[in-house]
Amino acid sequence: MIGFEIEKAGIPVVQITAVPSASVMVGVSRILSGKTITNPFGDAELPPEREKELRRQYVMRALNLLQTKVEKSTLFTLDGVAQL
């Protein structure tokens, strides 16, 4: 995955995915669990304004995670850290 290659170059990456196991397999350090495979950043069931806020939350969480030091692949959620 491209996230792993970018990290090898020394650039921190947060990969947002609904399939975190693939990111863990290749060794991406910061993985943010997305909503669904077809819509990792949003939720089509939400009204437009609430979905816009959800997308903003994903982007802000990812930006904050770029500053988080990790030693190995770590799976994050919007509100915490998940077990791998």
mmCIF file of C-alpha atoms in Angstrom:
data_model
loop_
_atom_site.group_PDB
_atom_site.id
_atom_site.type_symbol
_atom_site.label_atom_id
_atom_site.label_comp_id
_atom_site.label_asym_id
_atom_site.label_seq_id
_atom_site.Cartn_x
_atom_site.Cartn_y
_atom_site.Cartn_z
ATOM 1 C CA MET A 1 0.000 0.000 0.000
ATOM 2 C CA ILE A 2 1.174 3.474 -0.750
ATOM 3 C CA GLY A 3 0.856 4.608 2.887
ATOM 4 C CA PHE A 4 3.610 2.202 3.919
ATOM 5 C CA GLU A 5 5.926 3.416 1.149
ATOM 6 C CA ILE A 6 5.356 7.063 2.079
ATOM 7 C CA GLU A 7 6.164 6.268 5.715
ATOM 8 C CA LYS A 8 9.393 4.556 4.629
ATOM 9 C CA ALA A 9 10.414 7.923 3.167
ATOM 10 C CA GLY A 10 9.952 9.501 6.617
ATOM 11 C CA ILE A 11 6.598 11.180 6.023
ATOM 12 C CA PRO A 12 3.897 10.358 8.588
ATOM 13 C CA VAL A 13 0.688 8.894 7.183
ATOM 14 C CA VAL A 14 -2.790 8.185 8.501
ATOM 15 C CA GLN A 15 -4.604 5.655 6.375
ATOM 16 C CA ILE A 16 -8.384 5.831 6.651
ATOM 17 C CA THR A 17 -9.897 2.512 5.701
ATOM 18 C CA ALA A 18 -12.894 0.307 6.374
ATOM 19 C CA VAL A 19 -10.595 -2.726 5.995
ATOM 20 C CA PRO A 20 -7.892 -2.080 8.596
ATOM 21 C CA SER A 21 -6.562 -5.652 8.494
ATOM 22 C CA ALA A 22 -4.993 -4.993 5.073
ATOM 23 C CA SER A 23 -3.232 -1.882 6.397
ATOM 24 C CA VAL A 24 -1.938 -3.803 9.395
ATOM 25 C CA MET A 25 -0.640 -6.579 7.108
ATOM 26 C CA VAL A 26 1.555 -4.183 5.145
ATOM 27 C CA GLY A 27 2.674 -2.274 8.238
ATOM 28 C CA VAL A 28 1.010 1.132 8.040
ATOM 29 C CA SER A 29 1.616 2.820 11.404
ATOM 30 C CA ARG A 30 -1.503 4.943 11.919
ATOM 31 C CA ILE A 31 -4.771 3.446 10.759
ATOM 32 C CA LEU A 32 -8.093 5.209 11.223
ATOM 33 C CA SER A 33 -11.089 2.913 10.961
ATOM 34 C CA GLY A 34 -13.567 4.189 8.381
ATOM 35 C CA LYS A 35 -17.324 3.711 8.325
ATOM 36 C CA THR A 36 -17.952 1.337 5.392
ATOM 37 C CA ILE A 37 -16.072 0.077 2.352
ATOM 38 C CA THR A 38 -18.229 2.088 -0.022
ATOM 39 C CA ASN A 39 -18.117 5.252 2.094
ATOM 40 C CA PRO A 40 -15.231 5.272 4.609
ATOM 41 C CA PHE A 41 -15.591 8.996 5.388
ATOM 42 C CA GLY A 42 -19.341 9.305 5.603
ATOM 43 C CA ASP A 43 -22.725 7.761 6.150
ATOM 44 C CA ALA A 44 -25.314 7.996 3.372
ATOM 45 C CA GLU A 45 -28.065 7.432 5.930
ATOM 46 C CA LEU A 46 -27.359 10.773 7.631
ATOM 47 C CA PRO A 47 -28.890 14.092 6.609
ATOM 48 C CA PRO A 48 -26.424 16.175 4.535
ATOM 49 C CA GLU A 49 -25.415 18.520 7.372
ATOM 50 C CA ARG A 50 -24.717 15.665 9.799
ATOM 51 C CA GLU A 51 -22.745 13.765 7.159
ATOM 52 C CA LYS A 52 -20.677 16.881 6.467
ATOM 53 C CA GLU A 53 -19.873 17.065 10.190
ATOM 54 C CA LEU A 54 -18.912 13.372 10.251
ATOM 55 C CA ARG A 55 -16.532 13.908 7.339
ATOM 56 C CA ARG A 56 -15.014 16.888 9.123
ATOM 57 C CA GLN A 57 -14.499 14.735 12.222
ATOM 58 C CA TYR A 58 -12.601 12.149 10.162
ATOM 59 C CA VAL A 59 -10.324 14.777 8.639
ATOM 60 C CA MET A 60 -9.628 16.487 11.984
ATOM 61 C CA ARG A 61 -8.957 13.148 13.689
ATOM 62 C CA ALA A 62 -6.540 12.153 10.924
ATOM 63 C CA LEU A 63 -4.699 15.475 11.172
ATOM 64 C CA ASN A 64 -4.356 15.046 14.936
ATOM 65 C CA LEU A 65 -3.106 11.478 14.522
ATOM 66 C CA LEU A 66 -0.278 12.686 12.285
ATOM 67 C CA GLN A 67 1.256 14.116 15.456
ATOM 68 C CA THR A 68 0.797 10.889 17.438
ATOM 69 C CA LYS A 69 3.913 8.797 17.947
ATOM 70 C CA VAL A 70 3.407 5.082 17.399
ATOM 71 C CA GLU A 71 5.836 2.176 17.578
ATOM 72 C CA LYS A 72 3.822 -0.311 15.508
ATOM 73 C CA SER A 73 0.603 -0.478 13.517
ATOM 74 C CA THR A 74 -2.087 1.124 15.654
ATOM 75 C CA LEU A 75 -5.793 1.131 14.839
ATOM 76 C CA PHE A 76 -7.622 4.284 15.862
ATOM 77 C CA THR A 77 -11.317 5.090 15.832
ATOM 78 C CA LEU A 78 -12.955 8.497 15.794
ATOM 79 C CA ASP A 79 -13.036 8.478 19.582
ATOM 80 C CA GLY A 80 -10.172 6.275 20.715
ATOM 81 C CA VAL A 81 -7.855 3.379 20.020
ATOM 82 C CA ALA A 82 -9.165 -0.019 18.930
ATOM 83 C CA GLN A 83 -7.713 -3.442 19.564
ATOM 84 C CA LEU A 84 -5.973 -5.121 16.651
#
